Amino acid sequence: MRVEVAVLRHVEMPLRFRFRTSFGETTIKSFLLLELLSSGLSGFGECVAEAGPFYAPETVGTAGHVLSEFLLPLVVGAEIASPEDFESRAARVRGNRMAKAAVETALRDLFAKASGTSLSAALGGTRTAIEVGVSLGISPTVADTVENVRKHVGEGYRRIKLKIEPGTDVERVKAVREAFPSIALTVDANAAYTLATADRIRALDPFGLDYIEQPLHHEDLADHAELAKTLRTPICLDESIRSARDARTAIALGACRVINVKIGRVGGHGEALRIHAVAARAGVPLWCGGMLEAGVGRAQNVAVASLPGFSKPGDTSSSSRYFEEDIVTPPLEATGGLMPVPTGPGIGVAVRRDVLERVTVTRKDFRA
Ligand code: NPQ
Ligand code: MG
């Protein structure tokens, strides 16, 4: 398809709650939204780079630069044969996976729309609804944590993930497990521990967690493999897995037994599919991570989470948890912990132009 125009927007949407992790706190979702136009169709991709480089190295600023100077010139005015064709053209650009994923996912949406198929079907998805879990930020007190879990268990979420940091970690997990003996429970440290402080991680072993997510350094595999030998609970890697290559190495080393796949972190749906293949061969379950996405990114996530290897509930909870008003319709909402997979062409949800205009901070158009 010939991509005629690219529209890159910087969007800001207030979050309905403060989201605190071991690396910082957010109250506003600030992101880039890319629209690619071809023959009257629009494909949308949401860039998951955040305002600051605290979860990953990329930011809204660096992604905007790489998109404007290096990636969009590869597609605007060009005849693109497939999303894979874009991947090969962009292979010369190293790293910057979140920026690449914005283009690649927008192309996936565009190509699926052009062929009248849902993005889920185009990717090989097999589920009509996906199981969803929820990721709960670090609350002020242990009692708040238990109450927040109670609320979300009541809403039917299929797995509760607690963000943790060294300090009140064990106390929180213990209190939640005592109050809810049988829920699927996990923790995510966002790399806040080291082998030297890993006794705190080992202290979580008796609580029957489904997995412990990214306890150690964001670029590490070897220490995770060492830690895994001393744990019964599986380790799930998030930050450390940037590619199928990383996934293969991590599995071979014994660094993880579960993988959190985020489309943006790995550079797009193509790489997510390659991780899916690597994991299937090794019998490693996947789940779809979340970056507090607005509707476009959330729909892109739901599509990939419909693949068979995504066998654990993802961080793909209802849009209404995060935003008063989303940029897509119908809103992506889970009931009883299940989110229906859209069946319409492409991402299967329509962008609400009026809402998008209101939340757009800046807009740049690229033409051949
Ligand atoms: C994780 N997400 O799995 C991430 C990290 C994260 C849902 O736990 C703004 C934008 C704030 C993206 C905070 C969840 C964020 C963000 C945390 C992503 O590690
Ligand atoms: Mg994580």
PDB file of C-alpha atoms and ligand atoms in Angstrom, residues 55 161 163 188-190 213-214 237-239 260 262 265 287 290 315, ligand 2:
ATOM      1  CA  TYR A  55      10.764   2.144  32.645  1.00  0.00           C
ATOM      2  CA  LYS A 161      -0.530  -8.070  40.267  1.00  0.00           C
ATOM      3  CA  LYS A 163       3.757  -3.542  42.249  1.00  0.00           C
ATOM      4  CA  ASP A 188       6.188  -6.879  39.759  1.00  0.00           C
ATOM      5  CA  ALA A 189       9.381  -5.286  41.122  1.00  0.00           C
ATOM      6  CA  ASN A 190      10.383  -3.378  37.966  1.00  0.00           C
ATOM      7  CA  GLU A 213       8.013 -10.283  37.529  1.00  0.00           C
ATOM      8  CA  GLN A 214      11.393  -8.656  36.798  1.00  0.00           C
ATOM      9  CA  LEU A 237      10.747 -11.302  32.665  1.00  0.00           C
ATOM     10  CA  ASP A 238       9.480  -7.988  31.333  1.00  0.00           C
ATOM     11  CA  GLU A 239      12.176  -5.281  30.884  1.00  0.00           C
ATOM     12  CA  ASN A 260       5.473 -10.626  29.656  1.00  0.00           C
ATOM     13  CA  LYS A 262       4.689  -5.780  25.395  1.00  0.00           C
ATOM     14  CA  ARG A 265       9.042  -2.990  24.190  1.00  0.00           C
ATOM     15  CA  TRP A 287       0.893 -12.827  28.762  1.00  0.00           C
ATOM     16  CA  GLY A 290       0.393  -3.030  29.641  1.00  0.00           C
ATOM     17  CA  ASP A 315      -2.425  -6.265  32.082  1.00  0.00           C
TER      18      ASP A 315
HETATM   19 MG    MG B   2       6.438  -5.225  34.477  1.00  0.00          MG
END
